[in-house]
Amino acid sequence: IHFLDTLLWLGGPVTAVKAWTDRLATPDQDYEDTVGLALKMRSGALATLTATSGSPIMDDLTGTRVELHGTGGWLLLDGDELRIGELAGGSELTPPQLPPIPSGAEEIVFGSGHVYEVMDFIRTVRDGGTAPIPGSDGRHLMAVLEAAYRSASDGQAVEVEEPTSAYSAVAPPNSLLASAVAGRDQMVGR
């Protein structure tokens, strides 16, 4: 679910999905351990996602890889580190400028992103204002997951019939994640 959320955050809403799931590493459990998705994005782009819980992934995301290729450039995330990236026209990718992680938060599994999301959420509740992650993002993610499960069950591509503004909101100016959003928008041409 987290890698699908990242894919949607980078690529925008989905209009259709074709999915395959299986229990390849753990055939005796009652849920899938491997998934493959083919996604049609609202932008017209095509995306693929494969994931498995049958392969070791370390707390620092070692063993994960995210690649993004488009007409405006490409990047490779190895774990939670940007290893390679290039934009058309020779532009440089601007890394996010984030404050230090609060003491004790380094124990959180799967990188530091959750820390900043939680800090943004707490700031929004305390001070008011716009939520850093709109509810429409979560609703669209769930609609894509539901379509993926239907597709895997029926063996057919499934339309995601949900008019949405998900994954297109501009981060509030006081958001800790605003610089990450600016970098995403620079990469995908928003």
Short mmCIF file of C-alpha atoms in Angstrom, two decimals:
data_model
loop_
_atom_site.label_atom_id
_atom_site.label_comp_id
_atom_site.label_asym_id
_atom_site.label_seq_id
_atom_site.Cartn_x
_atom_site.Cartn_y
_atom_site.Cartn_z
CA ILE A 1 0.00 0.00 0.00
CA HIS A 2 2.85 2.42 0.76
CA PHE A 3 4.57 1.92 -2.59
CA LEU A 4 1.25 2.31 -4.42
CA ASP A 5 0.66 5.54 -2.48
CA THR A 6 4.14 6.74 -3.51
CA LEU A 7 3.43 5.85 -7.14
CA LEU A 8 0.14 7.79 -7.05
CA TRP A 9 1.86 10.72 -5.30
CA LEU A 10 4.35 10.86 -8.17
CA GLY A 11 2.02 9.99 -11.06
CA GLY A 12 -1.41 11.23 -10.06
CA PRO A 13 -4.81 9.52 -10.10
CA VAL A 14 -5.49 6.15 -11.76
CA THR A 15 -8.28 5.49 -14.27
CA ALA A 16 -7.85 1.70 -14.71
CA VAL A 17 -5.93 -1.20 -13.16
CA LYS A 18 -5.07 -4.78 -14.10
CA ALA A 19 -3.77 -6.87 -11.22
CA TRP A 20 -2.34 -10.26 -10.43
CA THR A 21 -1.84 -11.59 -6.90
CA ASP A 22 -0.49 -14.86 -5.56
CA ARG A 23 0.91 -16.65 -2.53
CA LEU A 24 4.32 -17.57 -3.92
CA ALA A 25 6.54 -17.42 -0.84
CA THR A 26 3.97 -18.42 1.78
CA PRO A 27 1.33 -20.65 0.14
CA ASP A 28 -0.25 -21.62 3.48
CA GLN A 29 -1.25 -18.09 4.52
CA ASP A 30 -4.69 -16.71 3.70
CA TYR A 31 -3.55 -13.54 1.90
CA GLU A 32 -1.28 -12.78 -1.04
CA ASP A 33 2.45 -12.19 -0.61
CA THR A 34 3.11 -11.05 -4.20
CA VAL A 35 1.30 -8.54 -6.40
CA GLY A 36 1.77 -7.11 -9.87
CA LEU A 37 -0.21 -4.09 -11.06
CA ALA A 38 -0.51 -2.39 -14.46
CA LEU A 39 -2.03 1.07 -14.06
CA LYS A 40 -3.42 3.62 -16.51
CA MET A 41 -2.94 7.08 -15.05
CA ARG A 42 -5.34 9.97 -15.65
CA SER A 43 -2.42 11.79 -17.32
CA GLY A 44 -2.31 9.02 -19.95
CA ALA A 45 0.92 7.56 -18.53
CA LEU A 46 1.23 3.83 -17.89
CA ALA A 47 2.78 2.52 -14.68
CA THR A 48 3.69 -0.85 -13.22
CA LEU A 49 4.16 -1.87 -9.62
CA THR A 50 5.41 -5.17 -8.27
CA ALA A 51 5.71 -5.92 -4.59
CA THR A 52 6.26 -8.92 -2.37
CA SER A 53 6.49 -9.62 1.32
CA GLY A 54 8.37 -12.80 0.43
CA SER A 55 11.66 -10.94 0.02
CA PRO A 56 13.63 -9.42 2.89
CA ILE A 57 13.34 -5.66 3.27
CA MET A 58 15.35 -3.94 5.97
CA ASP A 59 14.11 -1.11 8.20
CA ASP A 60 16.11 1.40 6.15
CA LEU A 61 14.25 0.22 3.00
CA THR A 62 17.30 -1.69 1.73
CA GLY A 63 15.96 -4.11 -0.84
CA THR A 64 13.42 -1.68 -2.31
CA ARG A 65 13.70 0.21 -5.55
CA VAL A 66 11.50 2.83 -7.20
CA GLU A 67 12.15 3.95 -10.76
CA LEU A 68 10.34 6.77 -12.53
CA HIS A 69 10.82 7.38 -16.25
CA GLY A 70 9.08 10.09 -18.23
CA THR A 71 9.57 12.57 -21.05
CA GLY A 72 10.78 15.15 -18.51
CA GLY A 73 13.46 12.95 -16.95
CA TRP A 74 14.01 9.92 -14.75
CA LEU A 75 15.08 9.02 -11.25
CA LEU A 76 16.01 5.98 -9.22
CA LEU A 77 15.32 5.64 -5.51
CA ASP A 78 17.31 2.83 -3.92
CA GLY A 79 15.89 2.32 -0.44
CA ASP A 80 15.12 5.84 0.72
CA GLU A 81 18.11 7.44 -1.06
CA LEU A 82 17.98 9.19 -4.44
CA ARG A 83 20.80 7.40 -6.25
CA ILE A 84 20.45 8.67 -9.81
CA GLY A 85 18.29 11.35 -11.32
CA GLU A 86 18.26 13.45 -14.43
CA LEU A 87 15.86 16.02 -15.81
CA ALA A 88 15.50 17.03 -19.45
CA GLY A 89 17.32 20.23 -20.26
CA GLY A 90 20.05 19.60 -17.68
CA SER A 91 18.01 20.88 -14.73
CA GLU A 92 19.06 19.64 -11.31
CA LEU A 93 16.69 17.83 -8.96
CA THR A 94 16.20 19.88 -5.83
CA PRO A 95 16.42 17.70 -2.73
CA PRO A 96 13.84 18.34 -0.02
CA GLN A 97 14.95 20.67 2.76
CA LEU A 98 13.64 19.06 5.95
CA PRO A 99 14.29 19.96 9.58
CA PRO A 100 16.09 17.48 11.83
CA ILE A 101 14.06 14.50 13.00
CA PRO A 102 12.98 14.97 16.64
CA SER A 103 14.80 12.97 19.28
CA GLY A 104 13.45 9.42 19.59
CA ALA A 105 11.77 9.42 16.18
CA GLU A 106 14.72 7.67 14.51
CA GLU A 107 13.27 4.42 15.83
CA ILE A 108 10.36 4.63 13.39
CA VAL A 109 10.48 1.89 10.77
CA PHE A 110 10.54 2.59 7.03
CA GLY A 111 12.42 5.86 6.83
CA SER A 112 11.74 9.33 8.06
CA GLY A 113 8.77 10.27 5.84
CA HIS A 114 6.19 9.19 8.42
CA VAL A 115 7.79 11.45 11.02
CA TYR A 116 7.25 14.54 8.88
CA GLU A 117 3.69 13.53 7.96
CA VAL A 118 2.83 13.11 11.64
CA MET A 119 4.51 16.41 12.52
CA ASP A 120 2.52 18.17 9.77
CA PHE A 121 -0.71 16.57 10.98
CA ILE A 122 -0.09 17.63 14.59
CA ARG A 123 0.73 21.18 13.46
CA THR A 124 -2.55 21.29 11.48
CA VAL A 125 -4.61 20.07 14.46
CA ARG A 126 -2.92 22.53 16.85
CA ASP A 127 -2.84 25.59 14.60
CA GLY A 128 -5.70 24.94 12.19
CA GLY A 129 -5.34 25.23 8.46
CA THR A 130 -5.19 22.83 5.57
CA ALA A 131 -4.38 19.18 6.17
CA PRO A 132 -1.02 18.30 4.61
CA ILE A 133 -2.40 15.07 3.11
CA PRO A 134 -5.96 15.56 1.82
CA GLY A 135 -8.54 12.87 2.57
CA SER A 136 -9.16 12.57 -1.18
CA ASP A 137 -5.70 10.99 -1.53
CA GLY A 138 -6.61 8.20 0.89
CA ARG A 139 -10.03 7.68 -0.66
CA HIS A 140 -8.54 7.37 -4.16
CA LEU A 141 -5.86 4.98 -2.91
CA MET A 142 -8.58 2.75 -1.44
CA ALA A 143 -10.57 2.90 -4.71
CA VAL A 144 -7.46 1.78 -6.64
CA LEU A 145 -6.85 -1.07 -4.17
CA GLU A 146 -10.47 -2.20 -4.41
CA ALA A 147 -10.24 -2.17 -8.22
CA ALA A 148 -6.96 -4.13 -8.05
CA TYR A 149 -8.53 -6.86 -5.91
CA ARG A 150 -11.53 -7.07 -8.29
CA SER A 151 -9.17 -7.28 -11.25
CA ALA A 152 -7.10 -10.05 -9.66
CA SER A 153 -10.28 -11.97 -8.84
CA ASP A 154 -12.01 -11.49 -12.22
CA GLY A 155 -8.90 -11.59 -14.43
CA GLN A 156 -9.95 -8.38 -16.21
CA ALA A 157 -8.83 -4.75 -16.17
CA VAL A 158 -11.09 -2.66 -13.92
CA GLU A 159 -11.95 1.03 -14.37
CA VAL A 160 -11.46 3.25 -11.34
CA GLU A 161 -14.66 5.26 -11.61
CA GLU A 162 -14.09 7.97 -9.08
CA PRO A 163 -13.94 11.63 -10.06
CA THR A 164 -11.18 12.99 -7.87
CA SER A 165 -8.73 15.76 -7.22
CA ALA A 166 -6.49 13.30 -5.37
CA TYR A 167 -2.73 13.58 -5.56
CA SER A 168 -2.86 17.05 -7.06
CA ALA A 169 -3.16 19.30 -4.00
CA VAL A 170 -0.52 21.92 -3.35
CA ALA A 171 1.12 21.50 0.05
CA PRO A 172 0.26 24.18 2.61
CA PRO A 173 3.09 26.74 2.86
CA ASN A 174 3.94 25.77 6.46
CA SER A 175 4.11 22.05 5.61
CA LEU A 176 7.34 20.22 6.35
CA LEU A 177 6.66 18.20 3.21
CA ALA A 178 6.24 21.30 0.99
CA SER A 179 9.83 21.07 -0.33
CA ALA A 180 9.31 17.39 -1.18
CA VAL A 181 6.11 18.31 -3.06
CA ALA A 182 7.99 21.04 -4.94
CA GLY A 183 10.62 18.48 -5.97
CA ARG A 184 7.92 16.03 -7.11
CA ASP A 185 6.20 18.73 -9.14
CA GLN A 186 9.53 19.71 -10.71
CA MET A 187 10.14 16.07 -11.72
CA VAL A 188 6.70 15.32 -13.14
CA GLY A 189 6.17 18.73 -14.74
CA ARG A 190 3.32 20.01 -12.58
#
